[in-house]
PDB file of C-alpha atoms in Angstrom:
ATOM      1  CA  UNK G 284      20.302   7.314  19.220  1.00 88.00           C
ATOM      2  CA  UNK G 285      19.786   4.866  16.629  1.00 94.00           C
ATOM      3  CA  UNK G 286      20.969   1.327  16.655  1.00 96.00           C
ATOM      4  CA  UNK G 287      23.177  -0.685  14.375  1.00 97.00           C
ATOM      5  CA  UNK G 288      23.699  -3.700  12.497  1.00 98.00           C
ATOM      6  CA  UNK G 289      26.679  -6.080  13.188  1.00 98.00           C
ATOM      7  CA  UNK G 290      27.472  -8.658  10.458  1.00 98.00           C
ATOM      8  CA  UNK G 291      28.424 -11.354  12.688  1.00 97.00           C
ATOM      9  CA  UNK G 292      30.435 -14.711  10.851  1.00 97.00           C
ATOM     10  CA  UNK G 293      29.657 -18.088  12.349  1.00 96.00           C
ATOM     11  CA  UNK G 294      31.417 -21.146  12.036  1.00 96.00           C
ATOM     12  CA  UNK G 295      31.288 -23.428   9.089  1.00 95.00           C
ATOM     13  CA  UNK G 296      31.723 -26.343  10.936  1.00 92.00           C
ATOM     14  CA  UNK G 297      34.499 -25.900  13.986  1.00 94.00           C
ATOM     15  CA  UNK G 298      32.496 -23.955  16.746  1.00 94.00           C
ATOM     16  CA  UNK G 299      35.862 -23.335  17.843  1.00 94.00           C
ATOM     17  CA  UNK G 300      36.586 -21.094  14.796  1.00 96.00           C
ATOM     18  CA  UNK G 301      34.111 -17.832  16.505  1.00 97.00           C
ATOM     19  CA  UNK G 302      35.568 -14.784  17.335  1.00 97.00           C
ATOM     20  CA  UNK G 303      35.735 -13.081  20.905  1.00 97.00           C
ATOM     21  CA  UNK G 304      34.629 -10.349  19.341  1.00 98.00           C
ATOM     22  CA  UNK G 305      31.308 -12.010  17.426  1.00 98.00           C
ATOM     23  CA  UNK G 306      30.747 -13.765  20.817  1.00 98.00           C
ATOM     24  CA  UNK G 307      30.569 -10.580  22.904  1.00 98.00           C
ATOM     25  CA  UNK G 308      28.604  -8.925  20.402  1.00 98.00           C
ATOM     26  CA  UNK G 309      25.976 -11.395  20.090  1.00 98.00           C
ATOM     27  CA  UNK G 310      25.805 -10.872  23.995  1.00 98.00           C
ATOM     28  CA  UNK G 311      25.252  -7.548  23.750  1.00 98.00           C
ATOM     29  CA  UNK G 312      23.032  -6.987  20.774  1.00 98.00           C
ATOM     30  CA  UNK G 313      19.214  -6.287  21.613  1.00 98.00           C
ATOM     31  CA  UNK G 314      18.021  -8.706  18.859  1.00 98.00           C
ATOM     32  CA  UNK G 315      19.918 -11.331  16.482  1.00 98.00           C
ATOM     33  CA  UNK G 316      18.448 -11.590  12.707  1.00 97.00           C
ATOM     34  CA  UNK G 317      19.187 -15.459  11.976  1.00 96.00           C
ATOM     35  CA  UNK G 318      18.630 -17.367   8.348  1.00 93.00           C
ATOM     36  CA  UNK G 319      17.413 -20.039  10.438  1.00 92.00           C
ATOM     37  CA  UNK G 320      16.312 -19.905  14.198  1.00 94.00           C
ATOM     38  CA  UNK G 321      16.329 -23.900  14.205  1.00 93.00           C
ATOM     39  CA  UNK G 322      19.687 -23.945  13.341  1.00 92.00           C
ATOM     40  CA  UNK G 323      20.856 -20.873  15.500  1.00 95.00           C
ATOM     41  CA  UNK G 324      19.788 -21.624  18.264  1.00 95.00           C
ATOM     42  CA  UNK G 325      22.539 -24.783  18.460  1.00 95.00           C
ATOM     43  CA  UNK G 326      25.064 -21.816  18.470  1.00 96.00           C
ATOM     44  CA  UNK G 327      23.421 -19.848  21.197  1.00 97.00           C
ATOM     45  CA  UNK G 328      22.999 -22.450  23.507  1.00 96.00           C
ATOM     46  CA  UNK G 329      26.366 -24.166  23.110  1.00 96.00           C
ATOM     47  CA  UNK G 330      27.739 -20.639  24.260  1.00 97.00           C
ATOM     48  CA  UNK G 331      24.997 -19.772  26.539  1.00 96.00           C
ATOM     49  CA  UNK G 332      24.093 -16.570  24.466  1.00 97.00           C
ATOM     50  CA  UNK G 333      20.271 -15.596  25.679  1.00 97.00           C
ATOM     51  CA  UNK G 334      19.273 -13.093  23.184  1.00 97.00           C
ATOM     52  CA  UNK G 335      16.390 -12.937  21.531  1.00 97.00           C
ATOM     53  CA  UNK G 336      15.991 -14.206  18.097  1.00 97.00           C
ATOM     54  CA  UNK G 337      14.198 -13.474  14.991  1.00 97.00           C
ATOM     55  CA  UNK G 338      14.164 -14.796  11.721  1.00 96.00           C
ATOM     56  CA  UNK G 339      15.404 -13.131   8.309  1.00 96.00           C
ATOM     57  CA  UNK G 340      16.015 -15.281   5.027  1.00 94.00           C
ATOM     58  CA  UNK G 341      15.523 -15.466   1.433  1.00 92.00           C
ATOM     59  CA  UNK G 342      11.531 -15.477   1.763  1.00 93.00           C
ATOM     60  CA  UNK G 343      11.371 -12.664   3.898  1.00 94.00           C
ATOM     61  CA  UNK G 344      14.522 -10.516   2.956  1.00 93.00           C
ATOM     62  CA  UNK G 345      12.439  -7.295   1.824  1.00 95.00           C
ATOM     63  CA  UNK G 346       9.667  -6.639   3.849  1.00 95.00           C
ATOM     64  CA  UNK G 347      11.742  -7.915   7.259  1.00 96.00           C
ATOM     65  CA  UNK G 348      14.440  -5.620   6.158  1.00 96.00           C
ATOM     66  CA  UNK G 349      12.454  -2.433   6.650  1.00 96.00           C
ATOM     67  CA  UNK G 350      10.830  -3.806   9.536  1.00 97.00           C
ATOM     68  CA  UNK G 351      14.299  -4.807  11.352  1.00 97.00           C
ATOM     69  CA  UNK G 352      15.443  -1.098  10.043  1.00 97.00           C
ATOM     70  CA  UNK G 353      12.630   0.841  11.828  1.00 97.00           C
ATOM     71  CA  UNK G 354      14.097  -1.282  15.167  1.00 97.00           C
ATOM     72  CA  UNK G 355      17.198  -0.200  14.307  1.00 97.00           C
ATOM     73  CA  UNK G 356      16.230   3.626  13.836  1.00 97.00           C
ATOM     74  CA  UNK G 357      14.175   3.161  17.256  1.00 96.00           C
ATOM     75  CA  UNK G 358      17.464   2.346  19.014  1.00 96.00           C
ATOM     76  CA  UNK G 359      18.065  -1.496  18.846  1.00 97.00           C
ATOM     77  CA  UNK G 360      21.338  -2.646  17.970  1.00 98.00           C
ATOM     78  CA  UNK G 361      20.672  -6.175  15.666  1.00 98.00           C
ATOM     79  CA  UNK G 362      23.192  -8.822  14.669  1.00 98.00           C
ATOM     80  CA  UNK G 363      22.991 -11.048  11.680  1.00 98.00           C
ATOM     81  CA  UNK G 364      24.255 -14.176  11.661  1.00 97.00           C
ATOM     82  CA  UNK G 365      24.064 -16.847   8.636  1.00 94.00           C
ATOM     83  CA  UNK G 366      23.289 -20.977   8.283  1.00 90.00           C
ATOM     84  CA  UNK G 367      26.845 -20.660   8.515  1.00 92.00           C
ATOM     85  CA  UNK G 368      29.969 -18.478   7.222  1.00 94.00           C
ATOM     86  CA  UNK G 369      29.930 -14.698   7.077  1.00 95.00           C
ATOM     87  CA  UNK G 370      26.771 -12.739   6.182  1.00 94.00           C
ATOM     88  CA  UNK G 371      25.977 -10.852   2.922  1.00 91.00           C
ATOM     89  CA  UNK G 372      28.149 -13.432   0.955  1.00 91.00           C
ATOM     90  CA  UNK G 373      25.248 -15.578  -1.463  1.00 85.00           C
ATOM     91  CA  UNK G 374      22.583 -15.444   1.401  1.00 89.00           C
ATOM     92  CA  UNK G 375      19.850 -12.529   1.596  1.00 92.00           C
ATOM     93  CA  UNK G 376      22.454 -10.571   4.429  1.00 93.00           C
ATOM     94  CA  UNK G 377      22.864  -8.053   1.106  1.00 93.00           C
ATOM     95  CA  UNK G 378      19.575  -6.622   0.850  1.00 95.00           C
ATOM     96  CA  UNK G 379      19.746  -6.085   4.318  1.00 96.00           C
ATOM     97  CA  UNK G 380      22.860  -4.332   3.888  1.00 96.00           C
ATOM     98  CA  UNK G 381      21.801  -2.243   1.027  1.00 96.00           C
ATOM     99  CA  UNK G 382      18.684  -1.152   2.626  1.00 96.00           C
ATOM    100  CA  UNK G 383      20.446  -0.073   5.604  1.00 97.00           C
ATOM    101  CA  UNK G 384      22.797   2.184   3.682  1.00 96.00           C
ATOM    102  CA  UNK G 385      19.531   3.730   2.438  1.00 96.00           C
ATOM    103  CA  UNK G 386      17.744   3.896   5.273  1.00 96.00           C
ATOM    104  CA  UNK G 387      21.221   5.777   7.052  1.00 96.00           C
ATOM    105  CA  UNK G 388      21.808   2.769   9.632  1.00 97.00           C
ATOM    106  CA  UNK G 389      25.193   1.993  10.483  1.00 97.00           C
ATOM    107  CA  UNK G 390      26.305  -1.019   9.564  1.00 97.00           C
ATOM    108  CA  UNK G 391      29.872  -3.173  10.930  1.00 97.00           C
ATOM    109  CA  UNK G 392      30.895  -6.048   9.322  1.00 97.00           C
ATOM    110  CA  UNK G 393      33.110  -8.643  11.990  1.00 97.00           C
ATOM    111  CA  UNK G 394      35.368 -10.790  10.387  1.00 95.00           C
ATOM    112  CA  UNK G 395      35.540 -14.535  10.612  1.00 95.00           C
ATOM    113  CA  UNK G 396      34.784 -18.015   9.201  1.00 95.00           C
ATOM    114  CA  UNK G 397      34.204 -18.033   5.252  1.00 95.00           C
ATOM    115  CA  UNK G 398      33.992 -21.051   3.462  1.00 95.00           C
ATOM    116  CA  UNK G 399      35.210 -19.714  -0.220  1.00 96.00           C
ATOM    117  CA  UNK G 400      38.517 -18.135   1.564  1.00 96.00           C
ATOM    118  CA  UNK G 401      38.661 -21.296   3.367  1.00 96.00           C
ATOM    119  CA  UNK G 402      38.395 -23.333   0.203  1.00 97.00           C
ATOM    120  CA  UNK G 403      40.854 -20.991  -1.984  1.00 97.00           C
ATOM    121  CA  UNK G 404      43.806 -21.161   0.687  1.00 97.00           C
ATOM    122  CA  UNK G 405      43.574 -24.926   0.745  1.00 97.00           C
ATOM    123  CA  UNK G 406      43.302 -25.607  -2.990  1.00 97.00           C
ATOM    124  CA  UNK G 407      47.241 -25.261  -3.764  1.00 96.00           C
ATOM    125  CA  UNK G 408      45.570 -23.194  -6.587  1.00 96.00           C
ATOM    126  CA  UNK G 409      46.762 -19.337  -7.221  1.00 94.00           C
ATOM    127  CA  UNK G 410      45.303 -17.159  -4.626  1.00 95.00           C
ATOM    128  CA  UNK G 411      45.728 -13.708  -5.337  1.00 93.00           C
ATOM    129  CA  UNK G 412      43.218 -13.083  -8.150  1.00 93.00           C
ATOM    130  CA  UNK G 413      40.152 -15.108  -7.922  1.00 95.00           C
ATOM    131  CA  UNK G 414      36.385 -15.040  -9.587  1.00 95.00           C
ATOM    132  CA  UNK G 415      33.945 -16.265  -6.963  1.00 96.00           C
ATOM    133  CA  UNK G 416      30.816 -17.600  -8.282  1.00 94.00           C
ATOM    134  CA  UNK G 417      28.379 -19.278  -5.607  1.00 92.00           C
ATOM    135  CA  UNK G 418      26.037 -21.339  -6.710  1.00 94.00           C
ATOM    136  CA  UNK G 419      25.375 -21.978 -10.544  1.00 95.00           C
ATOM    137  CA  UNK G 420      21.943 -20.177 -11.452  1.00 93.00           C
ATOM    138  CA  UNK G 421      19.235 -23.342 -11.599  1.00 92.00           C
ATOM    139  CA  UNK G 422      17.648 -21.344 -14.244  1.00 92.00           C
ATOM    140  CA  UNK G 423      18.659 -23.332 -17.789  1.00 92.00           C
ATOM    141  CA  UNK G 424      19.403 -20.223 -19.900  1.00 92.00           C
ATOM    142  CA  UNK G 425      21.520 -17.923 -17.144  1.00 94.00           C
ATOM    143  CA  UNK G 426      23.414 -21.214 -16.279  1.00 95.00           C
ATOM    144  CA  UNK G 427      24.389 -21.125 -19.821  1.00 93.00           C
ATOM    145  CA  UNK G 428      25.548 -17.846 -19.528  1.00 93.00           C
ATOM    146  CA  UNK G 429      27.541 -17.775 -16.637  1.00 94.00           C
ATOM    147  CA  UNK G 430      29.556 -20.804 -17.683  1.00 94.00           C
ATOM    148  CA  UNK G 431      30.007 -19.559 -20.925  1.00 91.00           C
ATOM    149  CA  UNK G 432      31.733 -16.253 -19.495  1.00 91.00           C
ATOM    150  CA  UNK G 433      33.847 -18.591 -17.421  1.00 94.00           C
ATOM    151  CA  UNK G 434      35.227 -19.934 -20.340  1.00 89.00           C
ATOM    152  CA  UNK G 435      37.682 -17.310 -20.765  1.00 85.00           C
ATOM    153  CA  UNK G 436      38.103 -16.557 -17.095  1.00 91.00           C
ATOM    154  CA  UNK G 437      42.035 -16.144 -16.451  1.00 89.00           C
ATOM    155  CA  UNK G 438      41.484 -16.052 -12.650  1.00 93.00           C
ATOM    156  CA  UNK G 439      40.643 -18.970 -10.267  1.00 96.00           C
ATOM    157  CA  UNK G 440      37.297 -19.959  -9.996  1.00 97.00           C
ATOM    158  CA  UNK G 441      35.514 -20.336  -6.534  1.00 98.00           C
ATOM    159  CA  UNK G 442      31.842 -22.332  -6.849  1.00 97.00           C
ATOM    160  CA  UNK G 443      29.729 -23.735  -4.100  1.00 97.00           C
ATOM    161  CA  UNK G 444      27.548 -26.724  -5.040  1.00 96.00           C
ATOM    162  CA  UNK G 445      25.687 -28.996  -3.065  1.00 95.00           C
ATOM    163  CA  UNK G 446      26.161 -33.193  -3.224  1.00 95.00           C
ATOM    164  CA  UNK G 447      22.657 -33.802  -5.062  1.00 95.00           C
ATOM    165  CA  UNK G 448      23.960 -31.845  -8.503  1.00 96.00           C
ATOM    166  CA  UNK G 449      27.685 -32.369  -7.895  1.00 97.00           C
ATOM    167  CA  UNK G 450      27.960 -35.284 -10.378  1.00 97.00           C
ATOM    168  CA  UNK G 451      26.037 -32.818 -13.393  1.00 96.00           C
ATOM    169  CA  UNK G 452      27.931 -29.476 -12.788  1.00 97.00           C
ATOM    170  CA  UNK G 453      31.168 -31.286 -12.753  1.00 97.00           C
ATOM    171  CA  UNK G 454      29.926 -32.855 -15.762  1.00 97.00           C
ATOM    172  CA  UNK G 455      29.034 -29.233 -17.292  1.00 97.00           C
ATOM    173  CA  UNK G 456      32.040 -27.397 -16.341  1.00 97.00           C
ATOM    174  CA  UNK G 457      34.644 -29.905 -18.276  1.00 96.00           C
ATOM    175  CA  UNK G 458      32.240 -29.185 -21.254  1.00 95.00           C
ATOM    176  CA  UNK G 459      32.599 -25.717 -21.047  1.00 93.00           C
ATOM    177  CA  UNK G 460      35.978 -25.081 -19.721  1.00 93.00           C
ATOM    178  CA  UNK G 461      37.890 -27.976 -20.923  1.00 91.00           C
ATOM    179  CA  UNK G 462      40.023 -30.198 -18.935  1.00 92.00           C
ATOM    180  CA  UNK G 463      41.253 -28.044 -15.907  1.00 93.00           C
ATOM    181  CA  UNK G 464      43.090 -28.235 -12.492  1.00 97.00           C
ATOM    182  CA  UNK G 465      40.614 -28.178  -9.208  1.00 98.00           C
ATOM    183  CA  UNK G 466      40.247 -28.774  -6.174  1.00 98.00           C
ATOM    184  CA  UNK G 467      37.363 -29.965  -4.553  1.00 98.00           C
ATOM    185  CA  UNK G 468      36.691 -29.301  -1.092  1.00 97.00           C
ATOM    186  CA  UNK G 469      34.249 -30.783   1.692  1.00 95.00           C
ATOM    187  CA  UNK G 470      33.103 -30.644   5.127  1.00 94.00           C
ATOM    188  CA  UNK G 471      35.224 -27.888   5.419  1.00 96.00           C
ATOM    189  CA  UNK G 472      36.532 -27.600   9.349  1.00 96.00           C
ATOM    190  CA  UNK G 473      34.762 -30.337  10.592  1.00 94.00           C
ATOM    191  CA  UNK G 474      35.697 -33.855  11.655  1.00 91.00           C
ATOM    192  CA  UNK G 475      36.172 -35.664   7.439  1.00 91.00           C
ATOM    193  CA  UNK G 476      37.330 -32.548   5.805  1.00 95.00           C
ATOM    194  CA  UNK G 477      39.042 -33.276   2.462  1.00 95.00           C
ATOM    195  CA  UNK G 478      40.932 -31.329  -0.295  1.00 97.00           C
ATOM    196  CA  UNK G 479      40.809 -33.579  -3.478  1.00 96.00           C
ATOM    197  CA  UNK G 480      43.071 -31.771  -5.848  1.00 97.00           C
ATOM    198  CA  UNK G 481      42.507 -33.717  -9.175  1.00 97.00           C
ATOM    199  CA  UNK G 482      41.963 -32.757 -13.110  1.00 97.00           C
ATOM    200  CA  UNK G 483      37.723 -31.963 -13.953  1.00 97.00           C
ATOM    201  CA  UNK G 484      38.077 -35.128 -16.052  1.00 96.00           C
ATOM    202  CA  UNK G 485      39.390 -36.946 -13.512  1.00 97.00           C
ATOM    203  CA  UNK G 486      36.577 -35.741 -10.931  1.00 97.00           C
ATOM    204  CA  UNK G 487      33.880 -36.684 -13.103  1.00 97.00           C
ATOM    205  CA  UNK G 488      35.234 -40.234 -13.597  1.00 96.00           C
ATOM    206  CA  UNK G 489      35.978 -40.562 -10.153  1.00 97.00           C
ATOM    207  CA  UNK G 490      31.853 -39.505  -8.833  1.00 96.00           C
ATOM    208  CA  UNK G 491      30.672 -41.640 -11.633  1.00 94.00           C
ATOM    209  CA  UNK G 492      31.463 -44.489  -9.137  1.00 94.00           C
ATOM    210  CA  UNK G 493      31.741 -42.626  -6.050  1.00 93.00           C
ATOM    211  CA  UNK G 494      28.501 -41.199  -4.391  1.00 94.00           C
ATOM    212  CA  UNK G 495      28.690 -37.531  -3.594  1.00 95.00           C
ATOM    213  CA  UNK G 496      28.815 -36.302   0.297  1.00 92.00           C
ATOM    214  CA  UNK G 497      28.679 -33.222   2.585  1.00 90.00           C
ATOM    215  CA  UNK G 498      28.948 -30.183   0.976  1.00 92.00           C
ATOM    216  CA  UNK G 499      31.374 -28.816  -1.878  1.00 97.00           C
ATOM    217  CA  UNK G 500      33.149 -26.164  -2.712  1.00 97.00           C
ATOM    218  CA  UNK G 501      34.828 -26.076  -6.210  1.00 98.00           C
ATOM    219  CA  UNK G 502      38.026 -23.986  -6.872  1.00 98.00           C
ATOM    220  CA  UNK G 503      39.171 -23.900 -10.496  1.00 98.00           C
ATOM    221  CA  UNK G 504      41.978 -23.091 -12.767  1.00 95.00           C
ATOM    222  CA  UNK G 505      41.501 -20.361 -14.342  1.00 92.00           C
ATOM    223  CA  UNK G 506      42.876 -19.981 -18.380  1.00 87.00           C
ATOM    224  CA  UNK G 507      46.754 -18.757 -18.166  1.00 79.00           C
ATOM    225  CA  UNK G 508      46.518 -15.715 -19.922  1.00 69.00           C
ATOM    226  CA  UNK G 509      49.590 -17.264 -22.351  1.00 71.00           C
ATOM    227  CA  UNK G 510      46.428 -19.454 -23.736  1.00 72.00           C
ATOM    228  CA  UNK G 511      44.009 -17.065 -24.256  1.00 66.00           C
ATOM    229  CA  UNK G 512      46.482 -14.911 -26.037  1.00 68.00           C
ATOM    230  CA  UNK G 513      47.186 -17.752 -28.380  1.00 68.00           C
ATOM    231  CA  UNK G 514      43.650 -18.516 -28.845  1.00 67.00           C
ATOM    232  CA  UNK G 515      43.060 -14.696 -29.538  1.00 66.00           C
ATOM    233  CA  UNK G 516      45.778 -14.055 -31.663  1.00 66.00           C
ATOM    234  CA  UNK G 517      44.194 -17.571 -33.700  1.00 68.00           C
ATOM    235  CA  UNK G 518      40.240 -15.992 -33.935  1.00 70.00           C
ATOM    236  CA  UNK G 519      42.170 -12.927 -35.246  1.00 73.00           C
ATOM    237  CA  UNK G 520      43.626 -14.652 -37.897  1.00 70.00           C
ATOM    238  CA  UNK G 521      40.877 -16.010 -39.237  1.00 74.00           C
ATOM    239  CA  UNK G 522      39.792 -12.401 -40.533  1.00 78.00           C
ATOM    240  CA  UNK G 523      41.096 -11.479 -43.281  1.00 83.00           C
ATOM    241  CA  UNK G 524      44.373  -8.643 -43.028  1.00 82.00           C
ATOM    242  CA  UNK G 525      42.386  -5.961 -44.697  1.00 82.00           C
ATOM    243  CA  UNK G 526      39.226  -6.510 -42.748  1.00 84.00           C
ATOM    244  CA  UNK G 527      41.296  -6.218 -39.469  1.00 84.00           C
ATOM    245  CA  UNK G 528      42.491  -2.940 -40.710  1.00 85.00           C
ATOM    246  CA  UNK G 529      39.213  -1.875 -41.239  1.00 86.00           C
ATOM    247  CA  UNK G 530      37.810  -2.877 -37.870  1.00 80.00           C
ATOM    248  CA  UNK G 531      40.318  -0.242 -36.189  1.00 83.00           C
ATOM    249  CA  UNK G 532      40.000   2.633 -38.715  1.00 85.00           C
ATOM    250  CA  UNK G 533      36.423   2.588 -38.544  1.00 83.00           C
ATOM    251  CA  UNK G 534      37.028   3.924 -34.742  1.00 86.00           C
ATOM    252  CA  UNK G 535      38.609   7.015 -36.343  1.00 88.00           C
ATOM    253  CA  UNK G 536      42.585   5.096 -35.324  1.00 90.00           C
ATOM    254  CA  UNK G 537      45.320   6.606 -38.190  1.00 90.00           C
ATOM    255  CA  UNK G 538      46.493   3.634 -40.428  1.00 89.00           C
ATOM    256  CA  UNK G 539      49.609   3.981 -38.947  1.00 87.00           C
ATOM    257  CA  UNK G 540      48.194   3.241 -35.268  1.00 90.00           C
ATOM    258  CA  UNK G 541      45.927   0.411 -36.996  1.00 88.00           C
ATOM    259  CA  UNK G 542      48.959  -1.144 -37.958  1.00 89.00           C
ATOM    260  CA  UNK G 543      50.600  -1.417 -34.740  1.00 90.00           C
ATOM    261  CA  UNK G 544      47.061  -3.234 -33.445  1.00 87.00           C
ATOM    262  CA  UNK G 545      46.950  -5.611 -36.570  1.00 86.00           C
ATOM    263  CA  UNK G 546      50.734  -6.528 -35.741  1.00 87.00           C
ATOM    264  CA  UNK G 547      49.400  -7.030 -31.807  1.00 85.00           C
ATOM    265  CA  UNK G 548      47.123  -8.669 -32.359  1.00 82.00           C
ATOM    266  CA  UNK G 549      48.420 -10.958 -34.678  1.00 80.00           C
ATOM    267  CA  UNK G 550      51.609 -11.372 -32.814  1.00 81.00           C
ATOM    268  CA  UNK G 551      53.784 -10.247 -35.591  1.00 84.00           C
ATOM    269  CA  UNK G 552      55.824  -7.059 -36.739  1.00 89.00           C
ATOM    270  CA  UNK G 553      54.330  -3.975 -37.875  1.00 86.00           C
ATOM    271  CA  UNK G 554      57.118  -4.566 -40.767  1.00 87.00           C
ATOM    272  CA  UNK G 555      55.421  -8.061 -41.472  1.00 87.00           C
ATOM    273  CA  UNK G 556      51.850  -6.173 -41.361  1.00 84.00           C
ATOM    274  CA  UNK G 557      53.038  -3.247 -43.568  1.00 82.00           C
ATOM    275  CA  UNK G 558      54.393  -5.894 -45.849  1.00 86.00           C
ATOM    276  CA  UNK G 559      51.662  -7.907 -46.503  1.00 84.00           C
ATOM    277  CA  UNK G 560      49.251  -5.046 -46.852  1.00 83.00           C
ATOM    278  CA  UNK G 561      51.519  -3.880 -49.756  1.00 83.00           C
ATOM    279  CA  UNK G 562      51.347  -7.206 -51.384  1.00 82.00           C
ATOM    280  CA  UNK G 563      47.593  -7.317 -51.290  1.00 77.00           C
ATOM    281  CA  UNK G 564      47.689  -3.635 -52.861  1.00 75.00           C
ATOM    282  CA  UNK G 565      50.030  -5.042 -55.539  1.00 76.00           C
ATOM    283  CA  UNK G 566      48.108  -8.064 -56.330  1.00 71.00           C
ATOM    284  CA  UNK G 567      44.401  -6.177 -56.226  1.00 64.00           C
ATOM    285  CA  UNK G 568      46.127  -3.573 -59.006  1.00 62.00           C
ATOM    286  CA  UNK G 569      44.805  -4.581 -62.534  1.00 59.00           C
ATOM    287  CA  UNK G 570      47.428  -5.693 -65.205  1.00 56.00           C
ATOM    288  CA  UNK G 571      48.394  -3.368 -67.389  1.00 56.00           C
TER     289      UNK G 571
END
C-alpha cells in the first residue's frame, strides 16, 4: 500500500499548545519532513519522539518533493512539520501538497497552532471576513502592487513581518492605506506576548522611538464598504453624465437599464438621471 502525508501543526511558541493527535502521529510516522532539523529536533526531544528526520524547505521544495513522494508511493507514511505553525501556510509545505495531489498520495491535514488565526482572534478587529497576506514581496515593483490592491481591501488585513523591516512597512502601509485601526501582535503564546491595538499613525510614531522585537503579526482595518462607496460614487462623478451613459451602452445594456446604473452609481434617482440627460439634449439643440 502506499503511504501518506500528515500535515502536522507545531507550536508557535507554547509547547503546550500540540495536539494528542499531532503527537501520536509523529510517533507513528516512518519519516518526519522538517523546514529545519536544528530547530525540530527541540520538539522531538522535549516529547521524546525518536523518528527519523529529514529536511524539506524553500531550497529544496521541488526536487525533495518527488523524492519524499516516491517514499511515500513505496509505503512510508511522512509527516511535515514547519519552523513553527501549521504547514502549507507561506512556507514551501504547498508544493509538497500540490505535488502529492499529482502524484495520487493521500494527503491529511491535522489541525492546530496558527499564528494568523491566533493574531485575528486577538486583534478586537472583525473576524469573519479577512485577506491574509504573509509577508510583503521584497521585490520593489510586486510590493507596489500588492499594497496598492490593499488599498481598497474592505476585509481585515492579516500580514506577518519580521522586527528588522517593521519600522519601513508600517511606514508604507499608512502611505498606502491611510490612517487605519491595527493591531499589532508579538511573541504570540510565549512568555511577553502583546496585542498593541493602536491607529498605523500612531504605530509608526510610537517605533520611531521604540526598537522593534520578536516577531509581528499585523492585522488591519479593512475600508468599510460605506467609504469605498462614497469614494466610488465621487470617481464616477468626475465623468461626465453622457460619457457614463456611454460606458454601459457600449456593453449592448438598453438606455433604459443604463439609466438605472448611472443613477447607482451616482447615488441618485433614475428621475434625477433622466432629468439631467434631457437638459443636456435641450441645451446641445441649436437655436432656432
Amino acid at each position: 500500500m502506499q503511504g501518506k502525508l500528515f500535515l502536522c501543526a507545531t507550536p508557535i511558541g507554547n509547547l503546550e499548545d500540540i495536539t494528542l493527535r499531532v503527537l501520536r502521529t509523529l510517533k507513528e510516522v516512518d519519516l518526519i519532513a522538517a523546514e529545519d532539523t536544528r530547530n525540530s529536533i527541540k520538539l522531538l526531544n522535549h516529547f521524546e519522539i525518536k523518528t527519523p528526520m529529514t529536511s524539506y524547505h524553500e531550497h529544496n521544495k521541488i526536487d525533495k518533493a518527488y523524492q519524499l513522494i516516491e517514499k511515500m508511493k513505496a509505503g512510508t507514511n511522512v509527516a511535515l512539520i514547519t519552523d513553527a505553525g501549521t504547514p502549507g501556510i507561506s512556507d514551501p509545505g504547498e508544493e509538497l501538497v500540490r505535488i502529492c495531489y499529482q502524484s495520487g498520495i493521500e494527503v491529511s491535514s491535522l489541525p492546530g497552532a496558527a499564528a494568523c488565526i491566533t493574531a485575528l482572534t486577538l486583534s478586537g478587529l472583525p473576524t469573519r471576513r479577512f485577506a491574509f497576506e504573509a509577508f510583503l514581496p521584497r521585490n520593489k515593483k510586486e510590493r507596489l502592487a500588492i499594497l496598492s490592491s490593499l488599498e481598497s481591501e474592505t476585509r481585515t488585513i492579516i500580514l506577518y513581518e519580521s522586527p528588522h523591516h517593521l519600522r519601513k512597512t508600517l511606514e508604507e502601509l499608512q502611505q498606502a492605506l491611510g490612517d487605519r485601526k491595527i493591531t499589532l501582535c508579538r511573541e504570540l503564546t510565549k512568555r511577553y506576548e502583546t496585542a498593541f491595538a493602536t491607529t498605523l499613525s500612531e504605530a509608526v510614531s510610537y517605533y520611531q522611538e521604540q526598537e522593534p522585537k520578536g516577531e509581528f503579526v499585523l492585522v488591519i482595518e479593512g475600508k468599510s464598504l460605506q467609504q469605498l462607496k462614497e469614494e466610488q460614487q465621487q470617481n464616477w462623478e468626475i465623468i461626465p453624465l453622457k460619457e457614463h451613459m456611454i460606458y454601459y451602452e457600449d456593453q449592448g445594456i438598453s438606455h433604459k437599464e443604463a439609466m438605472k446604473l448611472v443613477a447607482k452609481d451616482r447615488g441618485i434617482s433614475k428621475r434625477d438621471v433622466y432629468a439631467m440627460l434631457m437638459t443636456l439634449e435641450q441645451s446641445s439643440k441649436p437655436c432656432p
